Amino acid sequence: MNTTAIAGLEALRGWLLEKHPDIERIDDDMDLFEHKLIDSINFVEYILIIEELIDREIPVAPDLMQRTATLAKVREHFLVDA
């Protein structure tokens, strides 16, 4: 994984930890929806942050939640070529 992808993941992790100060650690494979770290209200902000990191718009698709459910999936689907 390149340094841009690592920095992107850490930026997302930092944003999530800031939103949830009661959480000490977020593993790359932790389901963010299942653990209620992302909900319908902050999902849009989460996607906007990913779009800023990759400098392109992410099209809305039926599998968007699935592709962004964990930091590992974000890395796989969006940060590989970042």
PDB file of C-alpha atoms in Angstrom:
ATOM      1  CA  MET A   1       0.000   0.000   0.000  1.00  0.00           C
ATOM      2  CA  ASN A   2       1.390   3.398  -0.936  1.00  0.00           C
ATOM      3  CA  THR A   3       1.877   6.273   1.486  1.00  0.00           C
ATOM      4  CA  THR A   4      -1.100   8.194   0.071  1.00  0.00           C
ATOM      5  CA  ALA A   5      -3.409   5.244   0.787  1.00  0.00           C
ATOM      6  CA  ILE A   6      -1.976   4.878   4.298  1.00  0.00           C
ATOM      7  CA  ALA A   7      -2.456   8.590   4.977  1.00  0.00           C
ATOM      8  CA  GLY A   8      -6.007   8.385   3.625  1.00  0.00           C
ATOM      9  CA  LEU A   9      -6.903   5.473   5.875  1.00  0.00           C
ATOM     10  CA  GLU A  10      -5.415   7.225   8.882  1.00  0.00           C
ATOM     11  CA  ALA A  11      -7.380  10.394   8.056  1.00  0.00           C
ATOM     12  CA  LEU A  12     -10.612   8.377   7.959  1.00  0.00           C
ATOM     13  CA  ARG A  13      -9.695   6.544  11.159  1.00  0.00           C
ATOM     14  CA  GLY A  14      -8.934   9.868  12.866  1.00  0.00           C
ATOM     15  CA  TRP A  15     -12.259  11.346  11.754  1.00  0.00           C
ATOM     16  CA  LEU A  16     -14.132   8.315  13.092  1.00  0.00           C
ATOM     17  CA  LEU A  17     -12.261   8.383  16.414  1.00  0.00           C
ATOM     18  CA  GLU A  18     -12.979  12.096  16.755  1.00  0.00           C
ATOM     19  CA  LYS A  19     -16.695  11.408  16.227  1.00  0.00           C
ATOM     20  CA  HIS A  20     -16.594   8.554  18.758  1.00  0.00           C
ATOM     21  CA  PRO A  21     -14.253   9.459  21.636  1.00  0.00           C
ATOM     22  CA  ASP A  22     -15.506   6.422  23.564  1.00  0.00           C
ATOM     23  CA  ILE A  23     -13.821   4.128  21.001  1.00  0.00           C
ATOM     24  CA  GLU A  24     -10.097   3.536  21.568  1.00  0.00           C
ATOM     25  CA  ARG A  25      -9.277   1.709  18.365  1.00  0.00           C
ATOM     26  CA  ILE A  26     -10.773   0.999  14.945  1.00  0.00           C
ATOM     27  CA  ASP A  27      -9.378  -2.041  13.169  1.00  0.00           C
ATOM     28  CA  ASP A  28      -9.314  -2.068   9.381  1.00  0.00           C
ATOM     29  CA  ASP A  29     -11.818  -4.931   9.263  1.00  0.00           C
ATOM     30  CA  MET A  30     -14.285  -3.508  11.830  1.00  0.00           C
ATOM     31  CA  ASP A  31     -17.736  -3.079  10.273  1.00  0.00           C
ATOM     32  CA  LEU A  32     -18.401   0.620  10.769  1.00  0.00           C
ATOM     33  CA  PHE A  33     -22.157   0.292  10.280  1.00  0.00           C
ATOM     34  CA  GLU A  34     -22.557  -2.739  12.521  1.00  0.00           C
ATOM     35  CA  HIS A  35     -20.651  -0.982  15.316  1.00  0.00           C
ATOM     36  CA  LYS A  36     -22.711   2.184  14.723  1.00  0.00           C
ATOM     37  CA  LEU A  37     -19.693   4.331  13.883  1.00  0.00           C
ATOM     38  CA  ILE A  38     -21.375   5.369  10.639  1.00  0.00           C
ATOM     39  CA  ASP A  39     -25.087   6.032  10.413  1.00  0.00           C
ATOM     40  CA  SER A  40     -27.405   7.552   7.837  1.00  0.00           C
ATOM     41  CA  ILE A  41     -26.667  11.054   9.097  1.00  0.00           C
ATOM     42  CA  ASN A  42     -22.868  10.973   8.856  1.00  0.00           C
ATOM     43  CA  PHE A  43     -22.656   8.565   5.897  1.00  0.00           C
ATOM     44  CA  VAL A  44     -22.742  11.489   3.458  1.00  0.00           C
ATOM     45  CA  GLU A  45     -19.889  13.231   5.289  1.00  0.00           C
ATOM     46  CA  TYR A  46     -17.932   9.952   5.301  1.00  0.00           C
ATOM     47  CA  ILE A  47     -18.335   9.614   1.519  1.00  0.00           C
ATOM     48  CA  LEU A  48     -17.364  13.270   0.999  1.00  0.00           C
ATOM     49  CA  ILE A  49     -14.154  12.700   2.962  1.00  0.00           C
ATOM     50  CA  ILE A  50     -13.320   9.671   0.814  1.00  0.00           C
ATOM     51  CA  GLU A  51     -14.040  11.733  -2.320  1.00  0.00           C
ATOM     52  CA  GLU A  52     -11.657  14.442  -1.089  1.00  0.00           C
ATOM     53  CA  LEU A  53      -8.971  11.832  -0.475  1.00  0.00           C
ATOM     54  CA  ILE A  54      -9.261  10.349  -3.965  1.00  0.00           C
ATOM     55  CA  ASP A  55     -10.048  13.662  -5.703  1.00  0.00           C
ATOM     56  CA  ARG A  56     -13.039  12.303  -7.591  1.00  0.00           C
ATOM     57  CA  GLU A  57     -16.745  11.783  -7.109  1.00  0.00           C
ATOM     58  CA  ILE A  58     -18.005   8.398  -5.985  1.00  0.00           C
ATOM     59  CA  PRO A  59     -21.144   7.427  -7.902  1.00  0.00           C
ATOM     60  CA  VAL A  60     -24.076   6.321  -5.794  1.00  0.00           C
ATOM     61  CA  ALA A  61     -24.640   2.608  -6.351  1.00  0.00           C
ATOM     62  CA  PRO A  62     -26.612  -0.121  -4.587  1.00  0.00           C
ATOM     63  CA  ASP A  63     -23.399  -1.597  -3.154  1.00  0.00           C
ATOM     64  CA  LEU A  64     -21.884   1.667  -1.873  1.00  0.00           C
ATOM     65  CA  MET A  65     -22.499   0.841   1.787  1.00  0.00           C
ATOM     66  CA  GLN A  66     -20.973  -2.598   1.284  1.00  0.00           C
ATOM     67  CA  ARG A  67     -17.893  -1.101  -0.423  1.00  0.00           C
ATOM     68  CA  THR A  68     -17.375   1.361   2.435  1.00  0.00           C
ATOM     69  CA  ALA A  69     -18.350  -0.796   5.433  1.00  0.00           C
ATOM     70  CA  THR A  70     -14.774  -1.223   6.679  1.00  0.00           C
ATOM     71  CA  LEU A  71     -11.563   0.734   6.286  1.00  0.00           C
ATOM     72  CA  ALA A  72     -10.096  -2.299   4.517  1.00  0.00           C
ATOM     73  CA  LYS A  73     -12.894  -2.158   1.941  1.00  0.00           C
ATOM     74  CA  VAL A  74     -12.389   1.580   1.450  1.00  0.00           C
ATOM     75  CA  ARG A  75      -8.697   0.880   0.829  1.00  0.00           C
ATOM     76  CA  GLU A  76      -9.510  -1.946  -1.595  1.00  0.00           C
ATOM     77  CA  HIS A  77     -12.177  -0.094  -3.575  1.00  0.00           C
ATOM     78  CA  PHE A  78     -11.015   3.519  -3.467  1.00  0.00           C
ATOM     79  CA  LEU A  79      -7.466   4.001  -2.189  1.00  0.00           C
ATOM     80  CA  VAL A  80      -5.579   1.359  -4.174  1.00  0.00           C
ATOM     81  CA  ASP A  81      -4.724   3.843  -6.923  1.00  0.00           C
ATOM     82  CA  ALA A  82      -4.704   6.934  -4.694  1.00  0.00           C
TER      83      ALA A  82
END
